[in-house]
Coordinates of C-alpha atoms in Angstrom, one line a residue:
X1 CA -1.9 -17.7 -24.5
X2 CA -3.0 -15.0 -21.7
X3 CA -0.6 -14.9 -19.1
X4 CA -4.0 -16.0 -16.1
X5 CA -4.0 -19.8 -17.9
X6 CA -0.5 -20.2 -18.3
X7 CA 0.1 -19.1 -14.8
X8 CA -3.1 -21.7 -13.5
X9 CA -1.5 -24.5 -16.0
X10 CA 1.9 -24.3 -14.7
X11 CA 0.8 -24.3 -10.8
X12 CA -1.3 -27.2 -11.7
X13 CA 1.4 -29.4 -13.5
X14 CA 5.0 -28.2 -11.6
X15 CA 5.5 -29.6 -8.4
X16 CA 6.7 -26.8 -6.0
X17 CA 9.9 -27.5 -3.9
X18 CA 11.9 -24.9 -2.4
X19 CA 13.5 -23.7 0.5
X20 CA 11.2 -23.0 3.9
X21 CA 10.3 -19.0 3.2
X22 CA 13.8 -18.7 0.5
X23 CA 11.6 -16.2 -1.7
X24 CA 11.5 -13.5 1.6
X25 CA 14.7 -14.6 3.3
X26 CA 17.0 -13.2 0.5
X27 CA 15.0 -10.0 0.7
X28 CA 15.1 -9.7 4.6
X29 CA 18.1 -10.1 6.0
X30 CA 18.4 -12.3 9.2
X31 CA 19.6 -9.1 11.0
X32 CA 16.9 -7.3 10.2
X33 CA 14.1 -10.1 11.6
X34 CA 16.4 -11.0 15.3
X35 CA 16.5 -7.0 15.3
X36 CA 12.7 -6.6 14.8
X37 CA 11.8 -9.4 17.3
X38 CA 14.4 -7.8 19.7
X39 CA 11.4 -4.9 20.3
X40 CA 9.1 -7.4 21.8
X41 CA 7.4 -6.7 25.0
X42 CA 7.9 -9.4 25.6
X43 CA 11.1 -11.3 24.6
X44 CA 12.2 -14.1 26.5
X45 CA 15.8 -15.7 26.8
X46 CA 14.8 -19.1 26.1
X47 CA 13.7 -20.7 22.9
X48 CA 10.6 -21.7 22.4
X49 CA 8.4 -24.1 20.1
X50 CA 7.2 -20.9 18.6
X51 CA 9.7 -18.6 18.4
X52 CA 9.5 -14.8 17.4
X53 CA 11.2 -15.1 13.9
X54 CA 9.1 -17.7 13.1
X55 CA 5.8 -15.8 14.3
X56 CA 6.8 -12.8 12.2
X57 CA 6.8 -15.0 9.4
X58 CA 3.5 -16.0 10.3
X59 CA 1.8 -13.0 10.3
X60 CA 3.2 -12.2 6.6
X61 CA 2.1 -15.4 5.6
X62 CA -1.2 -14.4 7.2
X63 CA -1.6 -11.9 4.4
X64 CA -1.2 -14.3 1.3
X65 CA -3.7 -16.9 2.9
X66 CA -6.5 -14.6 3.9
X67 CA -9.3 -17.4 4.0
X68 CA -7.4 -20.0 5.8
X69 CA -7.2 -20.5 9.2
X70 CA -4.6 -18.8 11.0
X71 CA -3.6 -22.6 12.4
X72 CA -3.4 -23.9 8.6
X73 CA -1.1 -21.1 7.3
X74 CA 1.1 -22.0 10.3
X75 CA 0.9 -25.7 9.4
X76 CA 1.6 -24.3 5.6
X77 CA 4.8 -22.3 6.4
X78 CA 6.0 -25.1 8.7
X79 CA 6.2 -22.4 11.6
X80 CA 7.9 -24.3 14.4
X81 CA 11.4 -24.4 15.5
X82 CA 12.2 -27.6 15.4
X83 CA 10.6 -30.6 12.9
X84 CA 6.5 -30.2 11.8
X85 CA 4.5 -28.5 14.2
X86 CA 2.0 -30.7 16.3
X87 CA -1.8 -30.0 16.7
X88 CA -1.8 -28.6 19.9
X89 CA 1.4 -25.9 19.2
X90 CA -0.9 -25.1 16.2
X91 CA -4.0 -24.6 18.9
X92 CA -6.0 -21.3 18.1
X93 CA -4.8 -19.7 21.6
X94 CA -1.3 -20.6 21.2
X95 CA -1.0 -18.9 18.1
X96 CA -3.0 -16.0 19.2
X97 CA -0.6 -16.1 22.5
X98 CA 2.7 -16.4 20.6
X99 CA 1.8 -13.7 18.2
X100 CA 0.5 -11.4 21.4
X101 CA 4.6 -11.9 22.7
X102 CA 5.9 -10.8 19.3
X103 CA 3.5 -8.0 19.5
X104 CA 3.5 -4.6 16.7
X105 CA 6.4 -2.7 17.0
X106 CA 8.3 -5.8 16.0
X107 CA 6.2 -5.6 12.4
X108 CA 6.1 -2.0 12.0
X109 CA 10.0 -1.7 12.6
X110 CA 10.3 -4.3 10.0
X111 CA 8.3 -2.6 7.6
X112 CA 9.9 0.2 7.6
X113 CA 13.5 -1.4 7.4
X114 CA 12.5 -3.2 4.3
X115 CA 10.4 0.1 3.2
X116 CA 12.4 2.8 3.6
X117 CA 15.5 0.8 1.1
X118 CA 13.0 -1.0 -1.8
X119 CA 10.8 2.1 -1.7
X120 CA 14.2 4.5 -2.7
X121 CA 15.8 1.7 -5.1
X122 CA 16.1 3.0 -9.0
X123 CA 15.1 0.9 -11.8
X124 CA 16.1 1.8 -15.8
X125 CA 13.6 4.1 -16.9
X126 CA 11.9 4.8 -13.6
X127 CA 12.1 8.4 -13.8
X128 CA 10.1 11.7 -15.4
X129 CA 12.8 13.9 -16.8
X130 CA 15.5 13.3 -14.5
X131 CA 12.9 12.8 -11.1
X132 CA 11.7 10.0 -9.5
X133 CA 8.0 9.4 -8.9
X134 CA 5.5 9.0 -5.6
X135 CA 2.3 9.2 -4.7
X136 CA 0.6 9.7 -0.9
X137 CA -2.7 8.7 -0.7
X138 CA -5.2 6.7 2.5
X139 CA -7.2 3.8 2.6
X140 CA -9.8 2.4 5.1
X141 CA -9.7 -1.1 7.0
X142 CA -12.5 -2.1 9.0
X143 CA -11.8 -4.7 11.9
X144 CA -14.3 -6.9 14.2
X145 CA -16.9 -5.2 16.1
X146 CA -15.5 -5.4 19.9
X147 CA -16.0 -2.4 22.8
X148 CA -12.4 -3.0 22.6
X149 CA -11.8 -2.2 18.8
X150 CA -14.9 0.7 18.8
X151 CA -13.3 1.9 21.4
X152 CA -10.3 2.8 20.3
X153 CA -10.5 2.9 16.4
X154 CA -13.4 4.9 16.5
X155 CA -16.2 4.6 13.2
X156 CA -16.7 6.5 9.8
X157 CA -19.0 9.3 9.3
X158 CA -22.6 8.9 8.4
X159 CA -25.5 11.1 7.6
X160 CA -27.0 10.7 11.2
X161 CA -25.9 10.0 14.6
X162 CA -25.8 6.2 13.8
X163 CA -22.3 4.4 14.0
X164 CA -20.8 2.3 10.8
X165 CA -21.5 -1.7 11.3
X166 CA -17.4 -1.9 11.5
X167 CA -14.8 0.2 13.6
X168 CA -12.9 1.7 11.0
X169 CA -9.1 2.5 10.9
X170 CA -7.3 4.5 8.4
X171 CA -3.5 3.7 6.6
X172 CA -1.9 6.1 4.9
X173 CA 1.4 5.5 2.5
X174 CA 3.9 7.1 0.7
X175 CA 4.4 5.0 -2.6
X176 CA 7.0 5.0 -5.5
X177 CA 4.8 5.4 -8.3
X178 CA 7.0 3.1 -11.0
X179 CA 8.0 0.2 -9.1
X180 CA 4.8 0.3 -7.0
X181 CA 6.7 -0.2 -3.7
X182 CA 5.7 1.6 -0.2
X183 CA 8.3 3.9 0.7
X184 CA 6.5 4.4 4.0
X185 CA 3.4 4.6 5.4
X186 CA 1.3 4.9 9.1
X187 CA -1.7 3.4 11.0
X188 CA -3.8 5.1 12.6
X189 CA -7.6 5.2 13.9
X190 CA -10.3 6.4 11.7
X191 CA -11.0 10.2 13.5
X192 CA -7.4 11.1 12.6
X193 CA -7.1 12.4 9.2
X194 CA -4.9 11.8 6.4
X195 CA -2.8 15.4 6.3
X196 CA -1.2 14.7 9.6
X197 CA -0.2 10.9 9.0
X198 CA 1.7 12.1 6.0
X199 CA 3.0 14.6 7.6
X200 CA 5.0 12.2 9.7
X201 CA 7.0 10.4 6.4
X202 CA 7.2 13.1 4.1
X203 CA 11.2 13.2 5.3
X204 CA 11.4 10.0 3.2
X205 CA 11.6 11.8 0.1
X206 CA 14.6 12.0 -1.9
X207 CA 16.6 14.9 -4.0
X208 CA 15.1 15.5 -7.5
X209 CA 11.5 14.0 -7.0
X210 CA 7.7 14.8 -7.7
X211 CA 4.7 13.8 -5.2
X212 CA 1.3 13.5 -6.8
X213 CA -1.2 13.6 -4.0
X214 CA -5.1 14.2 -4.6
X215 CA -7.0 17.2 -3.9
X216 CA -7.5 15.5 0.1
X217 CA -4.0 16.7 1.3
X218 CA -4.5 20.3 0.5
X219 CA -2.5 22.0 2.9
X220 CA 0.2 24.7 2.5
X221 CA 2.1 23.4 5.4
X222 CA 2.1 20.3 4.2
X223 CA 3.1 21.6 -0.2
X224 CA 5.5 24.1 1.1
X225 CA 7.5 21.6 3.1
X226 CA 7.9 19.0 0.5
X227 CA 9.7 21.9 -1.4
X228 CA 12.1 22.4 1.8
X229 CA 12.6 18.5 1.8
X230 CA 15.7 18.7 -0.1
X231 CA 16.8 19.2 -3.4
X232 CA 14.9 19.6 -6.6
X233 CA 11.8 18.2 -4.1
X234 CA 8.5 18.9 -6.2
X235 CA 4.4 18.3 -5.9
X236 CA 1.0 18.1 -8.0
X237 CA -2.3 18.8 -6.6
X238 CA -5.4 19.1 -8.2
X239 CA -6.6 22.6 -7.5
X240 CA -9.9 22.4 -5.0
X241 CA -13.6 24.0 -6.1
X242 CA -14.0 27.2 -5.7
X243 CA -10.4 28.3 -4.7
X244 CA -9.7 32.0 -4.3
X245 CA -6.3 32.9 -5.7
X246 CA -4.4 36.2 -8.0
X247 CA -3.5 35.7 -11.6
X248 CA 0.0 37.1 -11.5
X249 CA 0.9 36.8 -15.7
X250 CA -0.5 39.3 -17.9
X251 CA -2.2 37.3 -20.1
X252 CA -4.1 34.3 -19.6
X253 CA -3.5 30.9 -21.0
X254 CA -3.3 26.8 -20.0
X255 CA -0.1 27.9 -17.9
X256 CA 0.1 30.2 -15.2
X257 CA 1.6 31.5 -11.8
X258 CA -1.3 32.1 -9.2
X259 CA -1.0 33.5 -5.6
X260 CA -3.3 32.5 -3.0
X261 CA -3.5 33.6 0.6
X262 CA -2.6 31.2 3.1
X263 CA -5.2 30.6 5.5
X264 CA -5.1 32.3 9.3
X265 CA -5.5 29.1 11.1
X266 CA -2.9 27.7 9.3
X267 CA -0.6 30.3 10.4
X268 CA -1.9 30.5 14.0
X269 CA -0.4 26.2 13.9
X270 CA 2.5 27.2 11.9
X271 CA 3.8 30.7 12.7
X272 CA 6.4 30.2 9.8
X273 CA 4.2 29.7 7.0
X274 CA 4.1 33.1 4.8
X275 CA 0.8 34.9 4.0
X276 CA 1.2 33.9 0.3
X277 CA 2.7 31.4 -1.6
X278 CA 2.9 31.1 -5.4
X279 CA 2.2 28.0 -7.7
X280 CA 2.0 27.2 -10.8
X281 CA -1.4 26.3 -12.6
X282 CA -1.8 24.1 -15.3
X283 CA -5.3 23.8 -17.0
X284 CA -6.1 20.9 -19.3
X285 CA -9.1 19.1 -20.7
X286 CA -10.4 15.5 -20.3
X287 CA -13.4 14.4 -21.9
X288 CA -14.2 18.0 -22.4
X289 CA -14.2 18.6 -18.6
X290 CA -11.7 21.3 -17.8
X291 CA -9.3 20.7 -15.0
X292 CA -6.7 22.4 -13.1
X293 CA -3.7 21.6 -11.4
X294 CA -1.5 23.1 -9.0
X295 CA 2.3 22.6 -9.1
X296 CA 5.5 23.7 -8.4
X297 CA 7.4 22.3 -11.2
X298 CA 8.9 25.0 -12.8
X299 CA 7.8 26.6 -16.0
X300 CA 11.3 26.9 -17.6
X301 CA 11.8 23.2 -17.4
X302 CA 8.3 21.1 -17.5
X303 CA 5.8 22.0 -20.0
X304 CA 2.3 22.1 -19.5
X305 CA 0.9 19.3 -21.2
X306 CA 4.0 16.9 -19.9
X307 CA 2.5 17.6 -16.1
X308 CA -0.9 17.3 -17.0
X309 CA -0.2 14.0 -18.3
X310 CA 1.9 13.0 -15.1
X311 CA -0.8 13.7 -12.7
X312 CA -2.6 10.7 -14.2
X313 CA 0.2 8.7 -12.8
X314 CA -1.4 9.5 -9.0
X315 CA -3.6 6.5 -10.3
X316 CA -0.7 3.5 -10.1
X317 CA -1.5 4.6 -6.0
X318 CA -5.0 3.5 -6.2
X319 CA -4.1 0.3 -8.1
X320 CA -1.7 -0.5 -5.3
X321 CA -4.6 -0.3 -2.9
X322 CA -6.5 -2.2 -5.1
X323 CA -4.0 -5.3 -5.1
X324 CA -4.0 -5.2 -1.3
X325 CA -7.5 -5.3 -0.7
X326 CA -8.3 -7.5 -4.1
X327 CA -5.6 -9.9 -4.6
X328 CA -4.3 -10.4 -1.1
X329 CA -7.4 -9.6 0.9
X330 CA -9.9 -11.5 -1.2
X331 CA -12.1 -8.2 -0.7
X332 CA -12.3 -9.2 2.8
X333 CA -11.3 -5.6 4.4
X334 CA -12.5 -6.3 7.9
X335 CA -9.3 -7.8 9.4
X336 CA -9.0 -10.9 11.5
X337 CA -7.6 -9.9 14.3
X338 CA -9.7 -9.2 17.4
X339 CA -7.3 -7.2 19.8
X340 CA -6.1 -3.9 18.9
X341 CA -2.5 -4.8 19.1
X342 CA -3.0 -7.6 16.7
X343 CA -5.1 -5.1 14.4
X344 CA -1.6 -3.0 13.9
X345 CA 0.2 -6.5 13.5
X346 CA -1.5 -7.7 10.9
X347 CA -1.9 -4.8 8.8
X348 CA 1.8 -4.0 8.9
X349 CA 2.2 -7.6 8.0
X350 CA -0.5 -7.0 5.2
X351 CA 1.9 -4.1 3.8
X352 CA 4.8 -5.8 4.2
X353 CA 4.0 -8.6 3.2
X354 CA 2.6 -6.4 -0.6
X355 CA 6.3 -4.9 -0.8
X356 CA 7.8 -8.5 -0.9
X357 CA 5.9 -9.4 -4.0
X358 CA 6.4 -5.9 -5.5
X359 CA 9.6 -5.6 -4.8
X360 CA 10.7 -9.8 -6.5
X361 CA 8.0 -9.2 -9.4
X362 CA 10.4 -5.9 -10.1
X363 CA 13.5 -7.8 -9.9
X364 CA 12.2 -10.3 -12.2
X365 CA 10.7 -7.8 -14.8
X366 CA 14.4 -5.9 -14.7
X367 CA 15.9 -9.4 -15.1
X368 CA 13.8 -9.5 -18.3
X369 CA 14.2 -6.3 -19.3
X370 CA 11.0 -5.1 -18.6
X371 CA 9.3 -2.4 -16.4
X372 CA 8.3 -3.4 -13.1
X373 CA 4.6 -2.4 -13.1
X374 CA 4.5 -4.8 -16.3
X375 CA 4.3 -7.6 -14.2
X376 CA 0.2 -8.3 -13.0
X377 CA 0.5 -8.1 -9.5
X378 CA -2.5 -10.7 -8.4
X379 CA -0.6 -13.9 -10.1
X380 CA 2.8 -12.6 -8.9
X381 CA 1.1 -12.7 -5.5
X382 CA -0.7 -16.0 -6.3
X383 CA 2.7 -17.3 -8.1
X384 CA 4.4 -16.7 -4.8
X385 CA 1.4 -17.3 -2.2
X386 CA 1.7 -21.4 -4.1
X387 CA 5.6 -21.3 -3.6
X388 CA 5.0 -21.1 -0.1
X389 CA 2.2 -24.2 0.4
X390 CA 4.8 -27.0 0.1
X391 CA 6.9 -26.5 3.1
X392 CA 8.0 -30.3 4.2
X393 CA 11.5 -30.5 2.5
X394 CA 13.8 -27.7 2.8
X395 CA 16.8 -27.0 0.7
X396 CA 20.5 -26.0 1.7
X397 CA 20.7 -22.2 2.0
X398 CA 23.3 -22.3 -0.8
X399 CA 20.6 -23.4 -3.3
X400 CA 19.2 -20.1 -2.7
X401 CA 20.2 -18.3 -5.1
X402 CA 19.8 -20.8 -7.5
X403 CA 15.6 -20.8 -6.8
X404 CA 15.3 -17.5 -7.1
X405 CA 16.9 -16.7 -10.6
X406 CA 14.1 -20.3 -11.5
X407 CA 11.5 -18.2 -9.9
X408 CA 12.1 -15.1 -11.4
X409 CA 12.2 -17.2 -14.7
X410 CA 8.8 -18.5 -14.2
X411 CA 7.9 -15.1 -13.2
X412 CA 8.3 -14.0 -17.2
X413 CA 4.7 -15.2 -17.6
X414 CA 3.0 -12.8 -15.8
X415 CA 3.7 -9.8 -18.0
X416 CA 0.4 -7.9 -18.4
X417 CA -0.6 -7.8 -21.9
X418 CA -0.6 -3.8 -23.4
X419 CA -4.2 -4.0 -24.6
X420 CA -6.5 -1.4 -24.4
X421 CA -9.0 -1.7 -21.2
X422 CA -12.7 -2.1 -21.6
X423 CA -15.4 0.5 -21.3
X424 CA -17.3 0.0 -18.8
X425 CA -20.0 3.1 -18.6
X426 CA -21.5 4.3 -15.1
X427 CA -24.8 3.0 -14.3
X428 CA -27.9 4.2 -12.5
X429 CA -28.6 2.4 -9.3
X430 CA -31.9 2.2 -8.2
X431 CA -32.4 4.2 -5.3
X432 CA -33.1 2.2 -1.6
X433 CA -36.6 2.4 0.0
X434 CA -36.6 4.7 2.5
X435 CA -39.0 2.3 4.5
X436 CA -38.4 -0.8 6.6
X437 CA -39.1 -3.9 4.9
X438 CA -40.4 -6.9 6.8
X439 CA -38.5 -9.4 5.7
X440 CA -41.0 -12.2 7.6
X441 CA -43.8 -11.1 5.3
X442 CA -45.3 -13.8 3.3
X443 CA -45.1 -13.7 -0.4
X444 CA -46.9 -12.4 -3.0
X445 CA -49.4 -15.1 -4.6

């Protein structure tokens, strides 16, 4: 039976009863959340109705409820300190105010507490000869249409002097390609570019690892540092059209060392940088397309066609994206929020909230023996997103442990099936008027 109906069939005949938020908690320790709402703006001795911890939870829980209300997935997750939550703690603007106290540094600090440890964590088999595997790549959110928001976040190119319907902000991440888990990652508005937002977590990388990136980060400030990272640090980067560089073997072949010129301006930023550098270029075909990578992987140890298969791997960083904005967005990319504060808030609760179910769904999979990118990722999250609806009875924290070893149990039902995916050929679109249609006209008889 396909693992979609026996996910649907056991939600629909197991009643759910677990511990308020015991699926995060044992991932996030309490330290970590009092030391995250600690960097509020605005943090206030006294306890209140709506306490920080229990808004941070909120705005994870935003991200598994995306068409809800933001009152109903409070009323879901039973956020309130004491007993259920009345109608008018659950008011629109007293959500809105709570969350504006808890603020985003609170989130992002959390993030990257949680990140920086599940993104580094080894799993059995999780390496490429002896290195472990990550991928940087961006992605585009579009928020509200305020001043405020245009404003600040700015809107994506277009072919005339027209803005986009949506301010636009950019997040770029640092991701371990195996387990599927964000090591790191940054937020920024949509007129800063990719390059310098990795620039900022590339330190994240460990001894004896390989970065795929896509032709987009081609920078040799930005290569030749990942090499001075620390040990064993390698990349892979498709080479770009029409790239000047100096064949330096004799003879040519699918596997060679090339020197290219590193550019003036790059210099003039970076005094350091050297006036050549020498990679390694690996040539292969695909669907008899030719294609050339650049590398620095070293000949003696990592043949050709062994790194020409890896760089396929950048992929599993694209499918990451795709579960955010699929499976835990609903394809809604234009986030709720309507402040820019709350913009940042909610997309590092978005993220976070994606390394929570990456990092349980690999747990489980080890538990079972499995890889973790063997588990589908859209009925983990929806697995988890229904363990978090029934909220009224709350277990002892002892019984913890006990819930999670169930849940990662049921979780052996979500293996993705190895079957080969279907074809789907590129298609034609027909090409848009280039005239104004009057929408008011009156039909055709």
């Amino acid at each position: 039976m396909p693992a979609f109906t026996q996910f649907h069939d056991f939600i629909e005949e197991s009643p759910v009863d677990i511990a308020k938020l015991t699926t995060f908690c044992e991932h996030i320790p309490d330290d970590w959340v009092y030391q995250a709402t600690g960097l509020s703006a605005k943090a206030t001795i006294r306890r209140r109705r709506l306490p920080s911890d229990m808004v941070l939870w909120l705005v994870v829980g935003m991200a598994f409820f995306r068409n809800e209300p933001i009152a109903e997935v409070a009323r879901r997750m039973n956020i309130c300190a004491e007993g259920l939550a009345d109608e008018k703690l659950l008011a629109k603007s007293a959500l809105t105010e709570a969350r504006k106290r808890l603020g985003s540094e609170s989130m992002a600090w959390l993030f990257r507490q949680c990140s920086n440890q599940w993104g580094l964590e080894r799993y059995p088999g999780d390496t490429w000869h002896g290195l472990q595997v990550f991928a940087v790549d961006g992605a585009l959110f579009r928020t509200n249409d305020t001043p405020e928001l245009r404003e600040h976040f700015g809107s994506g190119n277009t072919s005339t002097n027209r803005q986009t319907p949506f301010p636009m902000l950019r997040l770029v991440t640092l991701m371990n390609v195996r387990s599927h888990v964000i090591v790191d990652g940054d937020i920024s508005p949509y007129r800063k570019g990719e390059i310098p937002l990795a620039k900022g977590f590339m330190d994240k990388l460990p001894d004896n690892s390989v970065t795929l990136l896509d032709k987009g980060f081609y920078s040799a400030e930005l290569l030749l540092g990942i090499n001075k990272l620390g040990d064993n640090s390698h990349w892979l980067i498709p080479a770009r059209k029409g790239l000047k560089y100096t064949l330096l073997d004799k003879q040519e072949s699918n596997d060679q060392l090339v020197e290219m010129k590193v550019s003036p301006q790059a210099r003039k930023k970076n005094p350091d940088l050297p006036e050549t550098w020498k990679v390694r270029a690996v040539t292969y075909e695909v669907a008899g397309k030719v294609k050339t990578v650049f590398t620095s992987l070293p000949r003696d140890k990592y043949n050709a066609q062994d790194v020409a298969e890896l760089y396929h791997e950048r992929w599993e960083i694209e499918l990451g994206y795709r579960d955010i904005k699929s499976s835990m967005q609903h394809n809604a990319i234009t986030l709720r929020s309507k402040t820019v504060d709350l913009v940042y808030q909610e997309l590092w609760g978005l993220v976070l909230g994606y390394n929570l179910v990456r990092r349980e769904a690999s747990q489980a999979a080890v538990s079972h023996q499995r890889a973790p990118n063997e588990i589908s990722f859209k009925y983990a999250c929806q697995f988890i997103a229904s363990q978090l609806k029934v909220m009224a009875k709350a277990l002892s924290p002892g019984n913890t442990p006990k819930r999670l070893a169930q849940l990662r149990g049921d979780l052996t039902m979500l293996f993705k099936e190895n079957r080969p995916r279907p074809s789907r050929p590129r298609a034609v679109k027909i090409s848009k008027t280039r005239y104004p249609i009057n929408r008011n006209a009156a039909p055709l008889k």
